[in-house]
Amino acid sequence: MIDIRDEAGYCRVCQASRNRGHDPDCGILRARGSYEPAEPLPDGSAALARPKLAAVPDQGPADESGRRMVKLTPASTIKIRPVHWLWKSRLPLGTLDLIGGREGIGKSTLAYQIVADITRGKLPGCYEDQPKAVIIAATEDSWEHTIVPRLMAAGADLDKVFRVDVTTAEGLDGTLTLPSDIGALGDAIDDVDAALVLLDPLMSRLNSALDSHKDAEVRVALEPITAMADKHRAVVLGLIHVNKGVGGDPLTRLMGSRAFAAVSRAVLYVMTDPENEAVRLVGQPKNNLGRTDLPTLTFQIDSHFVADTEEGPVFTGRINWLGETDRSITDLLADTDEGPDSRSATSEAGDWLVDHLTQQGGTDDSAAIKKAGLKAGHSVDSLKRAKRRRRVEHDSVGFPRRTFWTLPGTQVTEGDQTVGAAHGESAPTAPTAPTAPTGSSVGAVGAVGAVGAVPPRAHAIPLDLGPNHNGWPPGSPGDLANPPTLCAECHQPTAGPAHSLCGHCRIKLGVCPDCGHEVGGVSHKEKCENAVGGPL
């Protein structure tokens, strides 16, 4: 058994005494116990592996007697700083970030495209038009066969890309190990003015003594890396594999301890598009310092000829960006976890949902949809999955709040609010006269409110119903030739006969919306299929 301190009581790595905390760049734990030998330390002596007793983090500053002290800093003395982005809105500068995804999905190809853009000053962010260097620690792929060809295909400035290796005190070649080599890595970042350190994969760069499934040990290893990134104003980007079949949460799927996702400030997740296996999706399930509503990026990997060599031609994969999608990575992962029976149920529910919304003019109250869907034999979960797959939109409006599901491209109004309209677009509420359809959704909405003082009600706006209806279905608020029937209680337009109640008021007044009888009354129990237990 070998203690981490020498005979004089000083740390073998940073030379800290027993009464003083370790240097911030040391990365060695202070522990109550001894350690089994592992990889050699920089001075050639044996390093710690796993502690015999529970290890604890650095104990912090101490006074002359060795007692720990508490230091207080007023918040008023702390200078605030803005967030700077290496990749605009996605990778904040001075942080530890991750790219997750299963093996062979294209994580490395994506990472090397980011590297290439940084070296050419093409990555949108704080260093756009300012080429920066990148340091890469990679062990899974060959530099000669894979990494350099990928960099060339991505258009990188190879003079600004550096492979990092380690030489021990004995002159032996080794690989970068964190957090042990943090001090030297920080110096290297400053030497070449690097904006990014790529760890491909992250797990291979951490001390082999680390138990990657224990939160405490992972945090002790990652937090010094985060501090180094902040100190040197660089991004440390780690590639990490994922587990299979662990639910729809991308962060839970990351291999190892949950601390990997917790300590990192941003997480990108790469997956195959369920609708097209040739397309890859890049989502952002975590973004602590920025927006959480970023669109999902789409790309495919194309074969690319790199060069002719003495040994023959060299080909590799290259990123071909396809655009953006509003589909959520979390929702897509949840869908891919479905079994065959569930997928069939979702498909059937999707067909029914589209038909139902089409019959309702493109939109309907979510509660009514679920109720009708249950009658048709579709579970609520199947309807929700079908909604995501068919990209059915939803909006909550009014008071009390009501949620509407709407087919893509359909615009509806509820009260003076527009449902399904483009962001920032609102509908006029009191035009002086109805307007003829012009092909514009705003023009069609302009007909609302033209019938006396009748408040508008939710209606789908059709693309073309002919000039006789002012862009509205017959009997709707905008149809002057056929004014709608008004609810006897709230005076909203209703599809029922004169002096009848709308569905909302029936529920409010305790009248069954299906049979028209008082809920719980004799007639309701005898005739209504929705009575408890069905009709008598």
Coordinates of C-alpha atoms in Angstrom, one line a residue:
M1 CA 0.0 0.0 0.0
I2 CA 1.4 3.4 -1.0
D3 CA 0.4 6.8 0.6
I4 CA -0.2 9.7 -1.8
R5 CA 2.3 11.9 0.3
D6 CA 6.0 11.5 0.5
E7 CA 8.1 11.1 3.7
A8 CA 7.9 14.8 4.5
G9 CA 4.1 14.8 4.3
Y10 CA 3.8 16.7 1.0
C11 CA 1.5 15.7 -1.9
R12 CA 3.5 13.8 -4.5
V13 CA 1.8 15.8 -7.3
C14 CA 1.3 19.4 -6.1
Q15 CA 3.5 19.3 -3.0
A16 CA 0.7 20.6 -0.8
S17 CA 1.4 20.0 2.9
R18 CA -1.0 18.1 5.2
N19 CA -2.2 21.4 6.7
R20 CA -2.9 23.1 3.3
G21 CA -5.4 22.3 0.6
H22 CA -4.2 20.8 -2.7
D23 CA -3.4 23.1 -5.6
P24 CA -6.6 23.6 -7.7
D25 CA -4.9 22.0 -10.7
C26 CA -3.8 19.0 -8.7
G27 CA -6.9 16.9 -9.1
I28 CA -5.8 14.4 -6.3
L29 CA -8.3 13.6 -3.6
R30 CA -7.4 14.0 0.0
A31 CA -8.5 10.8 1.7
R32 CA -8.5 9.2 5.1
G33 CA -6.6 6.1 4.1
S34 CA -4.1 4.5 1.8
Y35 CA -4.3 3.7 -1.9
E36 CA -3.4 0.8 -4.1
P37 CA -0.7 1.6 -6.7
A38 CA -1.9 2.3 -10.3
E39 CA -0.4 4.4 -13.1
P40 CA 2.9 6.2 -12.4
L41 CA 2.6 9.8 -11.3
P42 CA 4.5 12.6 -13.2
D43 CA 7.6 12.1 -11.0
G44 CA 7.7 8.4 -11.8
S45 CA 6.3 7.2 -8.4
A46 CA 3.2 5.1 -8.0
A47 CA -0.1 7.0 -8.1
L48 CA -3.3 6.4 -6.3
A49 CA -6.0 4.0 -7.6
R50 CA -9.1 3.4 -5.5
P51 CA -9.1 4.5 -1.8
K52 CA -9.3 1.8 0.8
L53 CA -11.7 4.0 2.8
A54 CA -14.2 6.5 1.5
A55 CA -12.5 9.4 -0.2
V56 CA -13.6 13.0 0.4
P57 CA -13.0 16.2 -1.6
D58 CA -10.2 18.7 -0.9
Q59 CA -10.8 20.0 2.6
G60 CA -10.1 23.6 1.7
P61 CA -8.1 26.3 3.5
A62 CA -6.8 25.8 7.0
D63 CA -5.2 28.0 9.6
E64 CA -1.8 27.4 11.2
S65 CA -3.2 24.8 13.6
G66 CA -4.6 22.8 10.8
R67 CA -8.2 23.6 11.5
R68 CA -10.6 24.3 8.6
M69 CA -11.9 27.8 8.1
V70 CA -15.1 29.2 6.6
K71 CA -14.6 32.1 4.2
L72 CA -17.5 34.5 3.3
T73 CA -17.6 36.6 0.2
P74 CA -20.4 39.3 -0.2
A75 CA -22.3 38.9 -3.5
S76 CA -21.9 42.6 -4.0
T77 CA -18.1 42.2 -4.6
I78 CA -18.5 39.5 -7.3
K79 CA -18.3 41.0 -10.8
I80 CA -20.9 39.7 -13.1
R81 CA -20.1 38.5 -16.6
P82 CA -22.1 37.8 -19.8
V83 CA -22.2 34.3 -21.4
H84 CA -20.1 34.0 -24.5
W85 CA -20.8 31.3 -27.0
L86 CA -18.2 29.3 -28.9
W87 CA -21.2 27.9 -30.9
K88 CA -24.0 30.5 -30.8
S89 CA -26.7 29.4 -28.3
R90 CA -25.3 25.9 -28.1
L91 CA -21.8 25.6 -26.6
P92 CA -21.0 28.3 -24.0
L93 CA -17.4 29.3 -23.6
G94 CA -15.5 28.2 -20.5
T95 CA -17.6 25.1 -19.8
L96 CA -17.5 21.3 -20.0
D97 CA -20.1 20.1 -22.6
L98 CA -21.0 16.7 -24.1
I99 CA -22.1 15.1 -27.3
G100 CA -24.0 11.9 -26.7
G101 CA -25.2 9.2 -29.0
R102 CA -24.8 5.5 -29.7
E103 CA -21.8 4.0 -31.4
G104 CA -21.4 4.7 -35.1
I105 CA -24.2 7.3 -35.2
G106 CA -21.9 10.2 -36.3
K107 CA -20.8 11.9 -33.1
S108 CA -17.2 12.1 -34.1
T109 CA -17.9 13.2 -37.6
L110 CA -20.1 16.0 -36.1
A111 CA -17.3 16.9 -33.6
Y112 CA -14.7 17.2 -36.3
Q113 CA -16.9 19.4 -38.4
I114 CA -17.2 21.7 -35.4
V115 CA -13.4 21.5 -35.0
A116 CA -12.9 22.4 -38.7
D117 CA -15.2 25.4 -38.5
I118 CA -13.4 26.7 -35.4
T119 CA -10.0 26.6 -37.1
R120 CA -11.4 28.5 -40.1
G121 CA -13.4 31.0 -38.0
K122 CA -16.7 29.7 -39.6
L123 CA -18.5 28.6 -36.5
P124 CA -21.2 31.1 -35.5
G125 CA -20.3 32.5 -32.1
C126 CA -17.9 34.7 -30.3
Y127 CA -14.9 33.6 -32.5
E128 CA -16.6 33.9 -35.9
D129 CA -14.1 35.2 -38.4
Q130 CA -11.4 34.6 -35.8
P131 CA -9.7 31.2 -36.5
K132 CA -8.7 29.4 -33.3
A133 CA -6.7 26.3 -32.4
V134 CA -8.2 23.0 -31.2
I135 CA -6.6 20.3 -29.0
I136 CA -7.7 16.7 -29.6
A137 CA -7.3 13.7 -27.3
A138 CA -8.5 10.7 -29.2
T139 CA -7.8 7.1 -28.8
E140 CA -10.6 5.1 -30.4
D141 CA -9.9 6.2 -34.0
S142 CA -6.6 6.2 -35.9
W143 CA -5.2 9.6 -36.7
E144 CA -3.8 8.4 -40.1
H145 CA -6.8 6.5 -41.3
T146 CA -9.7 8.4 -39.7
I147 CA -9.2 11.6 -37.9
V148 CA -7.0 13.5 -40.3
P149 CA -9.0 12.5 -43.3
R150 CA -12.2 13.6 -41.5
L151 CA -10.6 17.0 -40.7
M152 CA -9.5 17.4 -44.3
A153 CA -13.0 16.6 -45.6
A154 CA -14.5 19.1 -43.2
G155 CA -12.1 21.8 -44.4
A156 CA -10.0 22.2 -41.3
D157 CA -6.8 24.2 -41.1
L158 CA -4.6 21.3 -40.0
D159 CA -1.9 23.7 -38.7
K160 CA -4.4 24.7 -36.0
V161 CA -5.3 21.2 -34.9
F162 CA -3.1 19.6 -32.3
R163 CA -2.9 16.0 -31.1
V164 CA -2.2 15.9 -27.4
D165 CA 0.2 13.2 -25.9
V166 CA 1.9 12.9 -22.5
T167 CA 5.5 12.2 -21.6
T168 CA 6.3 10.9 -18.1
A169 CA 9.2 11.9 -15.9
E170 CA 10.9 8.8 -17.1
G171 CA 10.6 9.8 -20.7
L172 CA 7.9 7.3 -21.5
D173 CA 5.0 8.1 -23.8
G174 CA 1.5 8.1 -22.4
T175 CA -2.0 9.4 -22.9
L176 CA -3.7 12.4 -21.4
T177 CA -5.3 11.5 -18.0
L178 CA -7.6 13.8 -16.2
P179 CA -7.7 15.3 -13.7
S180 CA -4.0 14.5 -13.2
D181 CA -2.8 16.4 -16.3
I182 CA -5.1 19.4 -15.9
G183 CA -2.2 21.8 -15.0
A184 CA -0.2 20.9 -18.1
L185 CA -3.3 20.9 -20.3
G186 CA -4.2 24.4 -19.2
D187 CA -0.8 25.6 -20.1
A188 CA -1.1 24.0 -23.6
I189 CA -4.4 25.8 -24.1
D190 CA -2.7 29.1 -23.5
D191 CA 0.4 28.2 -25.6
V192 CA -1.6 27.6 -28.8
D193 CA -4.6 29.9 -28.1
A194 CA -7.0 27.0 -28.2
A195 CA -10.8 27.5 -28.1
L196 CA -11.7 23.9 -27.8
V197 CA -10.4 20.7 -26.2
L198 CA -12.0 17.6 -27.7
L199 CA -12.0 14.4 -25.7
D200 CA -13.0 11.5 -27.9
P201 CA -14.3 9.7 -25.9
L202 CA -14.5 11.4 -22.5
M203 CA -14.4 8.1 -20.5
S204 CA -11.0 7.1 -21.9
R205 CA -9.4 10.4 -20.7
L206 CA -10.5 10.0 -17.0
N207 CA -8.3 8.3 -14.5
S208 CA -8.7 4.5 -14.8
A209 CA -9.3 4.3 -11.0
L210 CA -12.6 6.2 -11.4
D211 CA -15.8 4.4 -10.9
S212 CA -17.9 6.0 -13.7
H213 CA -21.1 4.9 -12.1
K214 CA -20.6 6.7 -8.7
D215 CA -21.7 10.3 -8.7
A216 CA -19.2 11.4 -6.0
E217 CA -16.2 10.1 -7.9
V218 CA -17.4 11.4 -11.3
R219 CA -18.0 14.9 -9.8
V220 CA -14.5 15.0 -8.2
A221 CA -13.0 14.1 -11.6
L222 CA -15.2 16.5 -13.7
E223 CA -15.3 19.6 -11.5
P224 CA -11.6 20.4 -11.9
I225 CA -12.0 20.0 -15.7
T226 CA -14.9 22.5 -15.5
A227 CA -12.7 24.9 -13.5
M228 CA -9.9 24.6 -16.0
A229 CA -12.2 25.4 -18.9
D230 CA -13.5 28.5 -17.2
K231 CA -10.0 29.6 -16.2
H232 CA -8.6 29.3 -19.7
R233 CA -11.8 30.5 -21.5
A234 CA -12.1 27.3 -23.6
V235 CA -14.7 24.6 -24.2
V236 CA -14.0 21.1 -23.1
L237 CA -16.2 18.9 -25.3
G238 CA -16.5 15.3 -24.4
L239 CA -18.0 12.5 -26.6
I240 CA -20.0 10.0 -24.6
H241 CA -21.8 6.8 -25.6
V242 CA -25.3 5.9 -24.4
N243 CA -27.1 3.0 -22.9
K244 CA -29.9 1.2 -24.6
G245 CA -33.6 1.0 -23.6
V246 CA -33.6 3.4 -20.7
G247 CA -36.6 5.6 -21.6
G248 CA -37.0 8.7 -23.6
D249 CA -34.9 11.1 -21.5
P250 CA -31.6 11.7 -23.5
L251 CA -29.7 12.6 -20.3
T252 CA -30.7 9.4 -18.6
R253 CA -29.4 7.4 -21.6
L254 CA -25.9 8.8 -21.2
M255 CA -23.5 6.0 -20.1
G256 CA -22.3 6.0 -16.6
S257 CA -23.3 8.2 -13.7
R258 CA -25.9 10.9 -13.9
A259 CA -23.2 13.3 -12.8
F260 CA -21.8 13.4 -16.4
A261 CA -25.0 15.2 -17.5
A262 CA -25.3 17.2 -14.2
V263 CA -21.8 18.7 -14.3
S264 CA -21.8 19.6 -18.0
R265 CA -23.5 22.9 -19.0
A266 CA -24.7 21.8 -22.4
V267 CA -25.5 18.5 -23.9
L268 CA -25.9 17.7 -27.6
Y269 CA -27.6 14.4 -28.6
V270 CA -27.3 12.7 -31.9
M271 CA -29.7 10.1 -33.1
T272 CA -31.1 8.6 -36.3
D273 CA -34.3 10.1 -37.8
P274 CA -37.0 7.5 -37.2
E275 CA -38.6 8.5 -40.5
N276 CA -35.4 8.3 -42.5
E277 CA -32.5 6.2 -41.4
A278 CA -30.1 8.1 -43.7
V279 CA -30.7 11.3 -41.7
R280 CA -29.2 12.2 -38.4
L281 CA -30.8 14.6 -35.8
V282 CA -28.9 16.8 -33.4
G283 CA -30.9 18.0 -30.5
Q284 CA -30.1 19.9 -27.3
P285 CA -31.6 18.2 -24.3
K286 CA -29.6 20.4 -21.9
N287 CA -28.5 24.0 -22.1
N288 CA -28.1 25.5 -18.7
L289 CA -26.9 28.9 -19.9
G290 CA -29.1 29.4 -22.9
R291 CA -32.3 28.7 -24.7
T292 CA -34.1 25.4 -24.2
D293 CA -36.3 25.8 -27.3
L294 CA -33.6 25.5 -29.9
P295 CA -34.6 23.7 -33.1
T296 CA -33.3 20.2 -33.8
L297 CA -30.6 20.2 -36.6
T298 CA -30.6 17.6 -39.3
F299 CA -27.7 16.3 -41.4
Q300 CA -26.6 13.3 -43.3
I301 CA -23.1 11.8 -43.7
D302 CA -22.0 11.7 -47.4
S303 CA -19.0 9.8 -48.7
H304 CA -16.2 12.2 -49.7
F305 CA -13.0 11.7 -51.7
V306 CA -10.1 13.1 -49.7
A307 CA -6.9 12.5 -51.7
D308 CA -4.8 10.1 -53.6
T309 CA -1.9 8.6 -51.7
E310 CA 1.0 6.3 -52.6
E311 CA -1.1 3.5 -51.0
G312 CA -4.3 4.4 -52.9
P313 CA -7.3 6.8 -52.6
V314 CA -8.6 7.9 -49.3
F315 CA -12.4 8.3 -48.7
T316 CA -14.2 9.4 -45.5
G317 CA -17.6 10.7 -44.3
R318 CA -18.5 14.4 -44.4
I319 CA -21.4 16.3 -42.8
N320 CA -24.1 17.6 -45.2
W321 CA -26.4 19.9 -43.3
L322 CA -30.0 19.5 -44.3
G323 CA -31.7 22.2 -42.1
E324 CA -33.9 22.2 -39.0
T325 CA -36.9 20.5 -37.6
D326 CA -39.2 21.3 -34.7
R327 CA -39.4 17.7 -33.6
S328 CA -38.0 17.1 -30.1
I329 CA -35.3 14.6 -29.4
T330 CA -37.0 13.6 -26.2
D331 CA -40.3 12.9 -28.0
L332 CA -38.6 11.0 -30.8
L333 CA -36.6 8.8 -28.3
A334 CA -39.9 8.0 -26.5
D335 CA -41.4 7.0 -29.8
T336 CA -38.5 4.7 -30.8
D337 CA -39.0 2.8 -27.5
E338 CA -42.4 1.6 -28.5
G339 CA -42.9 -2.1 -29.2
P340 CA -44.6 -3.4 -32.4
D341 CA -48.1 -3.4 -30.8
S342 CA -47.7 0.1 -29.5
R343 CA -46.5 1.4 -32.9
S344 CA -49.5 -0.2 -34.6
A345 CA -51.8 1.4 -32.0
T346 CA -50.1 4.8 -32.5
S347 CA -50.4 4.6 -36.3
E348 CA -54.1 3.8 -36.1
A349 CA -54.7 6.6 -33.6
G350 CA -52.9 8.9 -35.9
D351 CA -55.2 8.1 -38.8
W352 CA -58.2 8.6 -36.6
L353 CA -56.9 11.9 -35.2
V354 CA -56.3 13.4 -38.6
D355 CA -59.7 12.3 -39.8
H356 CA -61.4 13.7 -36.6
L357 CA -59.6 17.1 -36.8
T358 CA -60.4 17.3 -40.5
Q359 CA -64.1 16.8 -39.8
Q360 CA -64.0 19.5 -37.1
G361 CA -62.5 22.0 -39.5
G362 CA -58.9 21.5 -38.5
T363 CA -59.1 22.0 -34.7
D364 CA -60.8 20.7 -31.7
D365 CA -60.7 20.9 -27.9
S366 CA -58.2 18.4 -26.5
A367 CA -60.7 17.0 -24.0
A368 CA -63.3 16.4 -26.7
I369 CA -60.6 14.7 -28.8
K370 CA -59.6 12.3 -26.0
K371 CA -63.2 11.6 -25.2
A372 CA -64.1 10.8 -28.8
G373 CA -60.9 8.9 -29.2
L374 CA -61.7 6.6 -26.2
K375 CA -65.1 5.9 -27.7
A376 CA -63.3 4.9 -31.0
G377 CA -61.0 2.6 -29.1
H378 CA -57.8 4.7 -28.9
S379 CA -56.1 5.2 -25.5
V380 CA -55.0 8.7 -24.4
D381 CA -51.3 7.6 -24.6
S382 CA -51.7 6.5 -28.2
L383 CA -53.4 9.8 -29.1
K384 CA -50.6 11.8 -27.5
R385 CA -48.0 9.8 -29.4
A386 CA -50.0 10.1 -32.6
K387 CA -50.2 13.9 -32.0
R388 CA -46.4 14.1 -31.9
R389 CA -45.9 11.9 -34.9
R390 CA -48.4 13.7 -37.0
R391 CA -47.0 17.1 -35.8
V392 CA -50.4 18.2 -34.6
E393 CA -50.0 21.6 -32.9
H394 CA -51.5 22.7 -29.6
D395 CA -52.4 26.0 -27.9
S396 CA -54.0 27.0 -24.6
V397 CA -56.3 30.0 -24.7
G398 CA -59.0 31.8 -22.8
F399 CA -59.9 31.7 -19.1
P400 CA -60.3 29.2 -17.8
R401 CA -57.7 27.8 -20.0
R402 CA -58.7 25.5 -22.9
T403 CA -56.3 23.5 -25.0
F404 CA -56.9 23.0 -28.7
W405 CA -55.2 20.5 -31.0
T406 CA -54.8 21.8 -34.5
L407 CA -53.6 20.3 -37.8
P408 CA -50.4 21.9 -39.1
G409 CA -51.1 25.0 -41.3
T410 CA -54.6 25.6 -39.8
Q411 CA -55.3 28.9 -38.0
V412 CA -58.2 29.2 -35.5
T413 CA -59.5 31.9 -33.2
E414 CA -60.8 31.7 -29.7
G415 CA -62.2 34.9 -28.2
D416 CA -59.7 37.6 -29.2
Q417 CA -56.8 35.2 -29.4
T418 CA -55.4 33.5 -32.4
V419 CA -54.6 29.8 -32.1
G420 CA -52.0 28.3 -34.4
A421 CA -50.9 31.6 -35.9
A422 CA -47.3 32.4 -36.6
H423 CA -45.3 33.7 -33.6
G424 CA -46.0 37.4 -33.1
E425 CA -49.1 37.4 -35.3
S426 CA -52.5 38.3 -33.8
A427 CA -55.9 38.6 -35.3
P428 CA -57.9 41.8 -35.5
T429 CA -60.9 41.7 -33.1
A430 CA -63.3 44.3 -34.3
P431 CA -63.2 45.2 -38.0
T432 CA -65.8 47.6 -39.4
A433 CA -66.9 45.2 -42.1
P434 CA -66.3 41.7 -43.3
T435 CA -63.6 41.3 -45.9
A436 CA -63.5 38.9 -48.8
P437 CA -60.9 36.1 -48.7
T438 CA -57.5 37.3 -50.0
G439 CA -55.5 34.2 -49.5
S440 CA -54.0 35.6 -46.3
S441 CA -54.9 34.1 -43.0
V442 CA -55.0 37.6 -41.5
G443 CA -57.5 38.7 -44.1
A444 CA -59.7 35.7 -43.4
V445 CA -59.6 36.4 -39.7
G446 CA -60.7 40.0 -40.4
A447 CA -64.3 38.7 -40.9
V448 CA -64.5 37.8 -37.2
G449 CA -66.8 40.0 -35.1
A450 CA -68.7 41.4 -38.1
V451 CA -72.1 40.0 -37.0
G452 CA -73.5 42.6 -34.5
A453 CA -72.0 42.1 -31.1
V454 CA -71.6 38.4 -31.3
P455 CA -68.3 37.3 -29.7
P456 CA -66.1 35.1 -32.0
R457 CA -65.8 31.4 -31.4
A458 CA -63.2 28.9 -32.3
H459 CA -63.5 28.0 -36.0
A460 CA -60.9 26.7 -38.5
I461 CA -60.0 29.1 -41.2
P462 CA -60.4 27.2 -44.5
L463 CA -58.1 27.9 -47.5
D464 CA -60.9 28.3 -50.0
L465 CA -64.7 27.9 -49.4
G466 CA -65.8 30.3 -52.2
P467 CA -66.8 34.0 -52.1
N468 CA -70.3 33.4 -50.8
H469 CA -69.1 32.6 -47.3
N470 CA -66.6 35.3 -46.7
G471 CA -64.0 32.6 -46.0
W472 CA -66.1 31.0 -43.3
P473 CA -68.3 27.8 -43.2
P474 CA -72.1 28.4 -43.4
G475 CA -73.6 29.5 -40.1
S476 CA -70.3 30.7 -38.7
P477 CA -69.9 34.2 -37.2
G478 CA -68.5 35.5 -40.5
D479 CA -71.4 34.2 -42.7
L480 CA -73.8 37.2 -43.0
A481 CA -76.3 35.3 -45.2
N482 CA -76.7 32.5 -42.6
P483 CA -76.2 34.0 -39.1
P484 CA -75.4 31.4 -36.4
T485 CA -77.7 30.2 -33.6
L486 CA -76.6 31.7 -30.3
C487 CA -76.3 29.9 -27.0
A488 CA -79.2 30.8 -24.7
E489 CA -76.8 31.2 -21.8
C490 CA -73.5 32.8 -23.0
H491 CA -74.7 34.0 -26.5
Q492 CA -71.8 32.3 -28.2
P493 CA -72.5 30.8 -31.6
T494 CA -73.6 27.2 -31.4
A495 CA -74.4 24.4 -33.8
G496 CA -77.6 23.5 -31.9
P497 CA -81.2 24.6 -32.6
A498 CA -82.6 27.9 -31.4
H499 CA -82.6 28.5 -27.6
S500 CA -80.2 25.6 -27.1
L501 CA -77.1 25.6 -24.9
C502 CA -73.5 25.3 -26.2
G503 CA -71.4 22.4 -24.9
H504 CA -69.5 24.6 -22.4
C505 CA -72.7 26.0 -20.8
R506 CA -74.2 22.5 -20.7
I507 CA -71.3 21.3 -18.6
K508 CA -71.3 24.4 -16.4
L509 CA -75.1 24.1 -15.7
G510 CA -74.9 20.3 -15.1
V511 CA -76.6 19.4 -18.4
C512 CA -75.2 16.4 -20.2
P513 CA -73.7 17.6 -23.5
D514 CA -74.7 14.3 -25.2
C515 CA -78.3 13.7 -24.2
G516 CA -79.4 17.2 -23.1
H517 CA -80.8 16.0 -19.7
E518 CA -79.7 16.9 -16.3
V519 CA -76.7 14.9 -15.3
G520 CA -77.8 12.3 -12.7
G521 CA -81.4 12.8 -13.5
V522 CA -83.8 9.9 -14.3
S523 CA -83.9 10.6 -18.1
H524 CA -80.1 10.9 -18.1
K525 CA -79.7 7.5 -16.4
E526 CA -82.3 5.8 -18.6
K527 CA -81.2 7.1 -22.0
C528 CA -77.6 8.4 -22.0
E529 CA -74.8 6.1 -23.0
N530 CA -72.4 8.2 -21.0
A531 CA -74.2 7.7 -17.7
V532 CA -72.3 5.6 -15.2
G533 CA -72.8 2.0 -16.2
G534 CA -74.5 3.1 -19.5
P535 CA -78.3 3.4 -20.0
L536 CA -80.5 1.3 -17.8

